[in-house]
Amino acid sequence: QVQLVESGGGLVQPGGSLRLSCAASGNIFRINAMGWYRQAPGKQRELVAQIISGGNTNYAESVKGRFTISRDNAKNTVYLHMNSLKPEDTAVYYCNAAGVRRTLTSFASWGQGTQVTVSS
């Protein structure tokens, strides 16, 4: 089993900042990629940002220049630094990790989600 635990969501005013964290634990041999997705009410889940082995990143167009994803490999933790938040960033944010277990089988796991609300 691979568990992902997210933290850092909350209510913030437009223009504000938040940092989300996601820690992976359990039967992990290697994590190949970690990322953040979000789902707003009535909309499909969408990729926000992803970081893969070697440090390459990619972002949704809507968050480029405002959000930064980073990873602490020693802690199996990924962060999402969100600046200049807008009401349209309001959503449940989910962490995702994909990699290989110690049993050399692949995994793809999701966190439970954390609510981010941008409102005045």
PDB file of N, CA and C in Angstrom, residues 2 9 12 14 18 21-22 40 43 46-47 54 60 66 71-73 87 96:
ATOM      1  N   VAL A   2       0.430   2.240  -0.754  1.00  0.00           N
ATOM      2  CA  VAL A   2       1.093   3.543  -0.762  1.00  0.00           C
ATOM      3  C   VAL A   2       0.052   4.570  -0.349  1.00  0.00           C
ATOM      4  N   GLY A   9      -4.591  23.154   2.625  1.00  0.00           N
ATOM      5  CA  GLY A   9      -5.694  23.866   1.998  1.00  0.00           C
ATOM      6  C   GLY A   9      -6.352  24.848   2.956  1.00  0.00           C
ATOM      7  N   VAL A  12      -8.658  31.582   1.358  1.00  0.00           N
ATOM      8  CA  VAL A  12      -7.722  32.684   1.143  1.00  0.00           C
ATOM      9  C   VAL A  12      -8.398  33.728   0.270  1.00  0.00           C
ATOM     10  N   PRO A  14      -8.617  36.593  -2.738  1.00  0.00           N
ATOM     11  CA  PRO A  14      -7.995  36.748  -4.064  1.00  0.00           C
ATOM     12  C   PRO A  14      -6.685  37.516  -3.962  1.00  0.00           C
ATOM     13  N   LEU A  18      -1.064  30.205  -0.869  1.00  0.00           N
ATOM     14  CA  LEU A  18      -1.173  29.006  -0.058  1.00  0.00           C
ATOM     15  C   LEU A  18      -0.089  28.045  -0.498  1.00  0.00           C
ATOM     16  N   SER A  21       0.967  20.588   0.711  1.00  0.00           N
ATOM     17  CA  SER A  21       1.985  19.551   0.887  1.00  0.00           C
ATOM     18  C   SER A  21       1.335  18.185   0.727  1.00  0.00           C
ATOM     19  N   CYS A  22       2.119  17.236   0.244  1.00  0.00           N
ATOM     20  CA  CYS A  22       1.641  15.864   0.092  1.00  0.00           C
ATOM     21  C   CYS A  22       2.806  14.923   0.385  1.00  0.00           C
ATOM     22  N   ALA A  40     -13.164  21.197  -9.589  1.00  0.00           N
ATOM     23  CA  ALA A  40     -14.147  22.178  -9.137  1.00  0.00           C
ATOM     24  C   ALA A  40     -15.537  21.579  -9.289  1.00  0.00           C
ATOM     25  N   LYS A  43     -17.172  20.139 -12.629  1.00  0.00           N
ATOM     26  CA  LYS A  43     -16.128  20.056 -13.655  1.00  0.00           C
ATOM     27  C   LYS A  43     -15.323  18.773 -13.491  1.00  0.00           C
ATOM     28  N   GLU A  46      -8.677  17.969 -13.335  1.00  0.00           N
ATOM     29  CA  GLU A  46      -7.680  18.410 -14.304  1.00  0.00           C
ATOM     30  C   GLU A  46      -6.300  18.463 -13.659  1.00  0.00           C
ATOM     31  N   LEU A  47      -5.291  18.254 -14.492  1.00  0.00           N
ATOM     32  CA  LEU A  47      -3.916  18.365 -14.016  1.00  0.00           C
ATOM     33  C   LEU A  47      -3.587  19.829 -13.760  1.00  0.00           C
ATOM     34  N   GLY A  54      14.131  13.579 -12.085  1.00  0.00           N
ATOM     35  CA  GLY A  54      15.050  14.482 -12.763  1.00  0.00           C
ATOM     36  C   GLY A  54      14.656  15.932 -12.586  1.00  0.00           C
ATOM     37  N   ALA A  60      -0.470  23.386 -15.948  1.00  0.00           N
ATOM     38  CA  ALA A  60      -1.623  23.824 -16.719  1.00  0.00           C
ATOM     39  C   ALA A  60      -1.401  25.274 -17.120  1.00  0.00           C
ATOM     40  N   ARG A  66       2.143  31.448 -11.752  1.00  0.00           N
ATOM     41  CA  ARG A  66       1.551  31.694 -10.431  1.00  0.00           C
ATOM     42  C   ARG A  66       1.819  30.547  -9.465  1.00  0.00           C
ATOM     43  N   ARG A  71       9.675  19.285  -5.027  1.00  0.00           N
ATOM     44  CA  ARG A  71       9.659  17.941  -4.423  1.00  0.00           C
ATOM     45  C   ARG A  71      10.876  17.766  -3.535  1.00  0.00           C
ATOM     46  N   ASP A  72      10.661  17.137  -2.396  1.00  0.00           N
ATOM     47  CA  ASP A  72      11.744  16.737  -1.505  1.00  0.00           C
ATOM     48  C   ASP A  72      11.842  15.218  -1.613  1.00  0.00           C
ATOM     49  N   ASN A  73      12.812  14.744  -2.382  1.00  0.00           N
ATOM     50  CA  ASN A  73      12.911  13.306  -2.634  1.00  0.00           C
ATOM     51  C   ASN A  73      13.200  12.517  -1.364  1.00  0.00           C
ATOM     52  N   PRO A  87     -10.381  33.465  -7.749  1.00  0.00           N
ATOM     53  CA  PRO A  87     -11.579  32.682  -7.405  1.00  0.00           C
ATOM     54  C   PRO A  87     -11.727  31.414  -8.243  1.00  0.00           C
ATOM     55  N   ASN A  96      -1.237  13.167  -6.462  1.00  0.00           N
ATOM     56  CA  ASN A  96      -1.088  11.893  -7.166  1.00  0.00           C
ATOM     57  C   ASN A  96       0.376  11.511  -7.202  1.00  0.00           C
TER      58      ASN A  96
END
